[in-house]
Amino acid sequence: MSKNLNIASLDIGFHNLKGGKTTATSVDQLREKLIAPEASDIDLELFLLPAGACPTRELPHSLGAEIGGETVEINGEPWQGGVGFGLTPNINKDYSDAYKHTTEWKALLLTGLKRLGMKQVDCLVLGLPCDEFYNSPTAVNDVIKLSKGLHKIDGNLEVDVKHVIVLPQPLGSFHGYYLSEPDENIRKLLKKAVTVVADPGYGTFDFVVINKGEHVLQQSAGSTRKSIRAVCLETARLLKQDNPDLTLAPNDVEQCILTKDWEIVVNSNLVNIEDTFKKAADNIGKAAFKHLRTTLASSSINPQLCILTAGGAEVFKDIALKESGADKMLTSPYSIYLNVFGYLYEALKRKQANEW
């Protein structure tokens, strides 16, 4: 394999934009970098940005460089991608299956390509929620069409994407977990067990069952909107029961999650909403895992292991083992980046097999 191969991965979510690139030319090299980073001379660059995007004219320019993200060009107009949702109410958040067709998604794609810093990407790997990946006849081809080819990022930069791979998001998480797990006994378990990967993101809660580390049981794959956004909505609903005049948007609760500051102003008083949020997480988490269990039961699948991943892992971890039906729950300190690792893994594996 060429030493100059340019592979990259982007995880364009409803809440975060994550990406990575590596100089690894094999799966083994990438694993060595994750397990013993100080002993490896392989480069692995990662980034994490908020998934907000809007025209730059709609942002408070008084903040200057504090706005963050990257400036890209959409139809001749400057956009800022990778910015926080709290900067302006003008940032549109589309949680539907049409998300990938929005200008915001395109801005985030260009933002990711710009942040990666490569003029040519030989292989770019992205993901889709399970329902779209398995049940939409056009979703994968749509993402490939939107991502492949020459992209004008801004007036000074063009990026040429030669090949695109699209995966169901939880499969990326499984590969990322397996790749980065230092315990060889757990890796052996994953190669022999029936494992459900639960991926509670901001917009969707995705899951898929993987048999013996290789075979995706497609009939077990699914998505539900019982996600972190649903927890935010449930928190607002519970608070409104006691405070009928309260106006609280999901974004306000989301800011509490991000900042770990759980105090909000209610009728001119500071109120701590952490306990309400935990109650909401319990309500939504139980409903999400009930959906998962029902899907698995309909195919007579009994998972032995559960990998809990993505940004919502921390929110649902207290109920995941009890509600998932698995015997053992696995989490990773790299949880937020597991999809990124797994996408890079897939590019390297397919290249070694001469599949692209």
Coordinates of C-alpha atoms in Angstrom, one line a residue:
M1 CA 0.0 0.0 0.0
S2 CA 1.2 3.5 -0.9
K3 CA 2.9 5.3 1.9
N4 CA 1.3 8.5 0.7
L5 CA -2.2 7.3 0.9
N6 CA -4.7 9.9 2.1
I7 CA -7.5 8.4 4.0
A8 CA -9.9 10.3 6.3
S9 CA -13.2 9.9 8.1
L10 CA -16.0 12.3 9.0
D11 CA -18.9 11.8 11.4
I12 CA -21.4 14.5 10.5
G13 CA -24.0 14.3 13.3
F14 CA -26.9 16.4 14.4
H15 CA -24.9 17.6 17.4
N16 CA -21.2 17.2 16.7
L17 CA -18.9 17.1 13.7
K18 CA -16.0 14.7 14.2
G19 CA -13.2 13.7 11.9
G20 CA -9.8 12.2 11.6
K21 CA -6.9 11.3 9.4
T22 CA -3.9 9.0 9.8
T23 CA -0.6 8.1 8.1
A24 CA -1.2 4.4 9.0
T25 CA -1.1 2.1 6.0
S26 CA -2.6 -1.0 7.8
V27 CA -5.1 -1.8 10.5
D28 CA -2.3 -3.1 12.7
Q29 CA -0.5 0.2 12.5
L30 CA -3.6 2.1 13.4
R31 CA -4.2 -0.2 16.4
E32 CA -0.7 0.2 17.6
K33 CA -1.2 4.0 17.5
L34 CA -4.3 3.8 19.7
I35 CA -2.9 1.2 22.2
A36 CA 0.6 2.6 22.6
P37 CA 0.7 6.1 21.1
E38 CA 4.1 7.1 22.5
A39 CA 5.7 4.0 20.9
S40 CA 4.2 4.6 17.5
D41 CA 5.6 7.0 14.8
I42 CA 2.2 6.9 13.0
D43 CA 0.3 10.2 12.9
L44 CA -3.4 10.3 13.9
E45 CA -5.1 13.7 13.9
L46 CA -8.6 14.1 15.3
F47 CA -11.0 17.0 15.6
L48 CA -14.3 17.7 17.3
L49 CA -16.5 20.6 16.5
P50 CA -20.2 21.6 17.2
A51 CA -22.4 20.8 14.3
G52 CA -23.8 24.3 13.9
A53 CA -23.6 26.0 10.5
C54 CA -25.0 29.2 9.1
P55 CA -24.1 32.1 6.8
T56 CA -21.4 34.2 8.4
R57 CA -23.5 37.4 8.1
E58 CA -25.9 35.9 10.7
L59 CA -23.2 35.5 13.4
P60 CA -22.2 38.0 16.1
H61 CA -19.0 39.2 14.5
S62 CA -18.1 41.1 17.7
L63 CA -16.9 37.7 19.0
G64 CA -14.1 37.6 16.3
A65 CA -12.0 34.4 16.5
E66 CA -14.1 33.1 19.4
I67 CA -16.8 32.1 16.9
G68 CA -14.6 29.1 16.0
G69 CA -15.2 26.6 13.2
E70 CA -14.2 27.1 9.6
T71 CA -15.3 29.6 6.9
V72 CA -16.4 27.8 3.7
E73 CA -18.2 28.9 0.6
I74 CA -21.7 27.8 -0.4
N75 CA -23.0 29.0 -3.7
G76 CA -20.7 32.0 -3.6
E77 CA -21.7 32.9 0.0
P78 CA -19.5 32.6 3.1
W79 CA -20.7 30.1 5.7
Q80 CA -19.3 29.3 9.1
G81 CA -19.4 25.6 9.9
G82 CA -18.5 23.9 13.2
V83 CA -19.9 26.6 15.5
G84 CA -21.9 26.4 18.7
F85 CA -25.7 26.4 18.4
G86 CA -26.0 29.0 21.2
L87 CA -24.3 31.7 19.1
T88 CA -27.4 32.7 17.2
P89 CA -31.0 31.5 16.9
N90 CA -30.6 31.5 13.1
I91 CA -28.8 28.2 13.1
N92 CA -31.2 25.7 11.6
K93 CA -31.3 22.2 13.1
D94 CA -32.9 19.6 10.8
Y95 CA -33.5 16.2 12.5
S96 CA -35.2 14.5 9.6
D97 CA -33.9 12.1 7.0
A98 CA -33.5 15.1 4.7
Y99 CA -30.6 16.4 6.8
K100 CA -27.9 15.3 4.3
H101 CA -29.6 17.3 1.6
T102 CA -29.6 20.6 3.6
T103 CA -27.2 23.4 3.0
E104 CA -26.1 23.0 6.7
W105 CA -24.9 19.4 6.0
K106 CA -23.0 20.6 2.9
A107 CA -21.4 23.3 5.0
L108 CA -20.3 20.8 7.6
L109 CA -18.9 18.5 5.0
L110 CA -16.8 21.3 3.6
T111 CA -15.9 22.4 7.1
G112 CA -14.6 18.8 7.8
L113 CA -12.7 18.6 4.6
K114 CA -11.1 22.0 5.4
R115 CA -10.2 21.0 8.9
L116 CA -8.6 17.8 7.7
G117 CA -6.2 19.9 5.7
M118 CA -5.8 17.6 2.6
K119 CA -6.1 18.8 -1.0
Q120 CA -6.8 15.2 -2.1
V121 CA -8.6 12.5 -0.1
D122 CA -8.1 9.1 -1.7
C123 CA -10.8 7.5 0.5
L124 CA -13.3 9.3 2.7
V125 CA -15.6 7.3 5.0
L126 CA -18.9 8.6 6.4
G127 CA -21.9 7.1 8.2
L128 CA -25.7 7.0 8.2
P129 CA -28.3 6.1 10.8
C130 CA -29.3 2.5 10.6
D131 CA -32.8 3.1 9.3
E132 CA -31.5 5.2 6.5
F133 CA -28.7 2.9 5.6
Y134 CA -30.7 -0.3 5.5
N135 CA -34.2 0.9 4.6
S136 CA -33.7 3.8 2.2
P137 CA -32.9 2.7 -1.3
T138 CA -31.1 5.9 -2.2
A139 CA -29.5 7.1 1.1
V140 CA -26.1 5.6 0.6
N141 CA -25.8 6.7 -3.0
D142 CA -27.0 10.2 -2.1
V143 CA -24.2 10.6 0.4
I144 CA -21.6 9.2 -2.0
K145 CA -22.9 11.6 -4.7
L146 CA -22.8 14.6 -2.3
S147 CA -19.3 13.8 -1.0
K148 CA -17.3 12.5 -3.9
G149 CA -15.5 14.7 -6.4
L150 CA -14.0 18.1 -6.5
H151 CA -15.2 20.5 -3.7
K152 CA -14.6 24.2 -3.8
I153 CA -14.1 25.0 -0.1
D154 CA -13.4 28.7 -0.4
G155 CA -11.6 31.1 -2.7
N156 CA -8.2 29.5 -2.0
L157 CA -8.8 25.8 -1.5
E158 CA -10.2 22.9 -3.5
V159 CA -10.4 19.3 -2.2
D160 CA -10.7 16.3 -4.5
V161 CA -12.4 13.3 -2.9
K162 CA -11.6 10.2 -5.0
H163 CA -13.5 7.4 -3.3
V164 CA -16.3 7.4 -0.6
I165 CA -17.4 4.6 1.7
V166 CA -20.6 4.8 3.7
L167 CA -21.3 2.7 6.8
P168 CA -24.2 2.2 9.3
Q169 CA -22.9 4.3 12.2
P170 CA -23.0 1.6 14.9
L171 CA -20.8 -0.6 12.7
G172 CA -18.2 2.1 12.8
S173 CA -18.4 2.2 16.6
F174 CA -17.9 -1.6 16.8
H175 CA -14.8 -1.5 14.7
G176 CA -13.5 1.5 16.6
Y177 CA -14.1 -0.2 19.9
Y178 CA -12.5 -3.4 18.8
L179 CA -9.5 -1.5 17.3
S180 CA -8.9 0.6 20.5
E181 CA -9.6 -2.1 23.2
P182 CA -6.3 -2.9 25.0
D183 CA -7.6 -6.0 26.8
E184 CA -7.0 -9.0 24.5
N185 CA -9.6 -11.2 26.4
I186 CA -12.3 -8.7 25.6
R187 CA -11.2 -8.6 22.0
K188 CA -11.5 -12.4 21.9
L189 CA -15.0 -12.2 23.4
L190 CA -16.0 -9.7 20.7
K191 CA -14.9 -12.2 18.1
K192 CA -17.1 -15.0 19.6
A193 CA -20.1 -13.2 21.1
V194 CA -23.3 -11.7 19.9
T195 CA -22.8 -8.0 20.5
V196 CA -25.3 -5.2 20.3
V197 CA -23.9 -1.8 19.7
A198 CA -26.1 1.0 21.1
D199 CA -25.3 4.4 19.7
P200 CA -27.3 7.1 21.4
G201 CA -26.6 10.3 19.4
Y202 CA -28.2 13.6 19.7
G203 CA -30.8 13.1 16.9
T204 CA -31.2 9.3 16.7
F205 CA -30.5 6.3 18.9
D206 CA -29.1 3.7 16.6
F207 CA -28.3 0.0 17.2
V208 CA -27.1 -3.0 15.4
V209 CA -26.2 -6.6 16.4
I210 CA -22.8 -8.0 15.2
N211 CA -22.3 -11.8 15.4
K212 CA -18.7 -13.0 16.1
G213 CA -17.2 -9.7 15.3
E214 CA -17.9 -10.0 11.5
H215 CA -21.5 -10.5 10.5
V216 CA -24.0 -7.7 10.8
L217 CA -27.4 -9.1 11.6
Q218 CA -29.3 -6.7 9.3
Q219 CA -32.7 -7.6 10.8
S220 CA -31.5 -6.4 14.1
A221 CA -30.5 -2.9 13.0
G222 CA -32.7 0.0 13.8
S223 CA -33.0 3.6 14.8
T224 CA -35.3 5.5 17.1
R225 CA -35.8 9.2 17.9
K226 CA -35.5 8.4 21.6
S227 CA -32.2 10.2 21.6
I228 CA -30.5 12.9 23.6
R229 CA -32.6 15.5 22.0
A230 CA -35.7 13.6 23.2
V231 CA -34.2 13.7 26.7
C232 CA -33.9 17.5 26.4
L233 CA -37.5 17.8 25.2
E234 CA -38.6 15.5 28.1
T235 CA -36.7 17.7 30.6
A236 CA -38.5 20.8 29.3
R237 CA -41.8 19.0 29.5
L238 CA -41.3 17.9 33.1
L239 CA -40.2 21.3 34.2
K240 CA -43.2 22.9 32.6
Q241 CA -45.5 20.7 34.7
D242 CA -44.3 22.6 37.8
N243 CA -43.8 25.9 36.0
P244 CA -46.6 26.4 33.4
D245 CA -45.3 29.8 32.4
L246 CA -41.8 28.5 31.7
T247 CA -40.4 28.7 28.2
L248 CA -37.5 26.4 27.8
A249 CA -36.1 25.2 24.5
P250 CA -34.2 21.9 24.0
N251 CA -31.1 24.0 23.2
D252 CA -31.2 25.5 26.7
V253 CA -31.1 22.0 28.2
E254 CA -28.4 21.0 25.7
Q255 CA -26.2 23.9 26.9
C256 CA -26.6 22.6 30.5
I257 CA -25.2 19.2 29.3
L258 CA -22.3 20.8 27.5
T259 CA -21.3 23.2 30.3
K260 CA -22.2 21.0 33.3
D261 CA -24.0 24.1 34.7
W262 CA -27.4 22.9 35.6
E263 CA -28.8 26.1 36.9
I264 CA -31.4 28.0 34.8
V265 CA -33.5 31.1 35.5
V266 CA -37.2 30.3 36.3
N267 CA -39.4 33.2 37.3
S268 CA -36.4 35.3 38.2
N269 CA -35.0 32.5 40.4
L270 CA -32.1 30.1 39.8
V271 CA -33.3 26.5 39.6
N272 CA -31.0 23.4 39.4
I273 CA -32.5 21.1 36.8
E274 CA -30.0 18.2 37.1
D275 CA -32.4 15.9 38.9
T276 CA -35.1 16.6 36.4
F277 CA -32.7 15.9 33.5
K278 CA -31.8 12.5 35.1
K279 CA -35.5 11.6 35.5
A280 CA -36.0 12.5 31.8
A281 CA -33.0 10.4 30.8
D282 CA -34.4 7.5 32.7
N283 CA -37.8 7.9 31.0
I284 CA -36.4 8.2 27.5
G285 CA -33.6 5.7 28.0
K286 CA -36.1 3.0 29.1
A287 CA -38.2 3.7 26.0
A288 CA -35.2 3.6 23.7
F289 CA -34.0 0.3 25.0
K290 CA -37.5 -1.2 25.0
H291 CA -37.5 -0.4 21.3
L292 CA -34.2 -2.1 20.9
R293 CA -35.3 -5.2 22.9
T294 CA -38.5 -5.5 20.9
T295 CA -36.6 -5.4 17.6
L296 CA -34.1 -8.0 18.8
A297 CA -36.9 -10.2 20.2
S298 CA -38.8 -10.2 16.9
S299 CA -35.7 -11.9 15.4
S300 CA -35.0 -14.2 18.4
I301 CA -31.7 -12.5 19.0
N302 CA -30.2 -12.5 22.6
P303 CA -27.2 -10.3 22.8
Q304 CA -24.4 -11.3 25.2
L305 CA -22.4 -8.0 25.1
C306 CA -23.5 -4.4 24.7
I307 CA -21.2 -1.7 23.5
L308 CA -22.5 1.7 24.6
T309 CA -21.0 4.5 22.5
A310 CA -21.4 8.0 21.1
G311 CA -22.0 11.3 22.9
G312 CA -25.1 9.9 24.7
A313 CA -23.2 7.0 26.4
E314 CA -22.7 9.0 29.6
V315 CA -26.4 10.0 29.8
F316 CA -27.7 6.4 29.4
K317 CA -24.9 4.4 31.0
D318 CA -26.8 3.9 34.3
I319 CA -29.7 2.1 32.7
A320 CA -28.0 0.6 29.6
L321 CA -27.0 -2.8 31.1
K322 CA -30.3 -3.3 32.9
E323 CA -32.4 -2.4 29.9
S324 CA -30.3 -3.7 27.0
G325 CA -30.8 -7.4 27.8
A326 CA -27.0 -8.1 27.5
D327 CA -24.9 -9.9 30.1
K328 CA -22.0 -7.4 30.0
M329 CA -21.7 -3.7 29.1
L330 CA -18.6 -2.2 27.5
T331 CA -17.7 1.5 27.3
S332 CA -14.6 3.2 26.0
P333 CA -12.7 6.4 27.1
Y334 CA -12.6 7.1 23.4
S335 CA -16.4 6.9 23.1
I336 CA -16.9 10.2 21.2
Y337 CA -14.4 9.1 18.6
L338 CA -15.2 5.5 18.1
N339 CA -17.0 6.1 14.8
V340 CA -14.0 8.0 13.5
F341 CA -11.7 5.2 14.4
G342 CA -14.0 2.6 12.9
Y343 CA -14.4 4.5 9.7
L344 CA -10.6 4.7 9.3
Y345 CA -10.4 1.0 10.1
E346 CA -12.9 0.2 7.3
A347 CA -10.9 2.3 4.7
L348 CA -7.6 0.5 5.6
K349 CA -9.3 -3.0 5.7
R350 CA -10.8 -2.5 2.3
K351 CA -7.6 -1.1 0.8
Q352 CA -5.7 -4.1 2.0
A353 CA -8.3 -6.3 0.3
N354 CA -8.0 -4.2 -2.9
E355 CA -11.6 -3.2 -2.7
W356 CA -10.9 0.4 -3.7

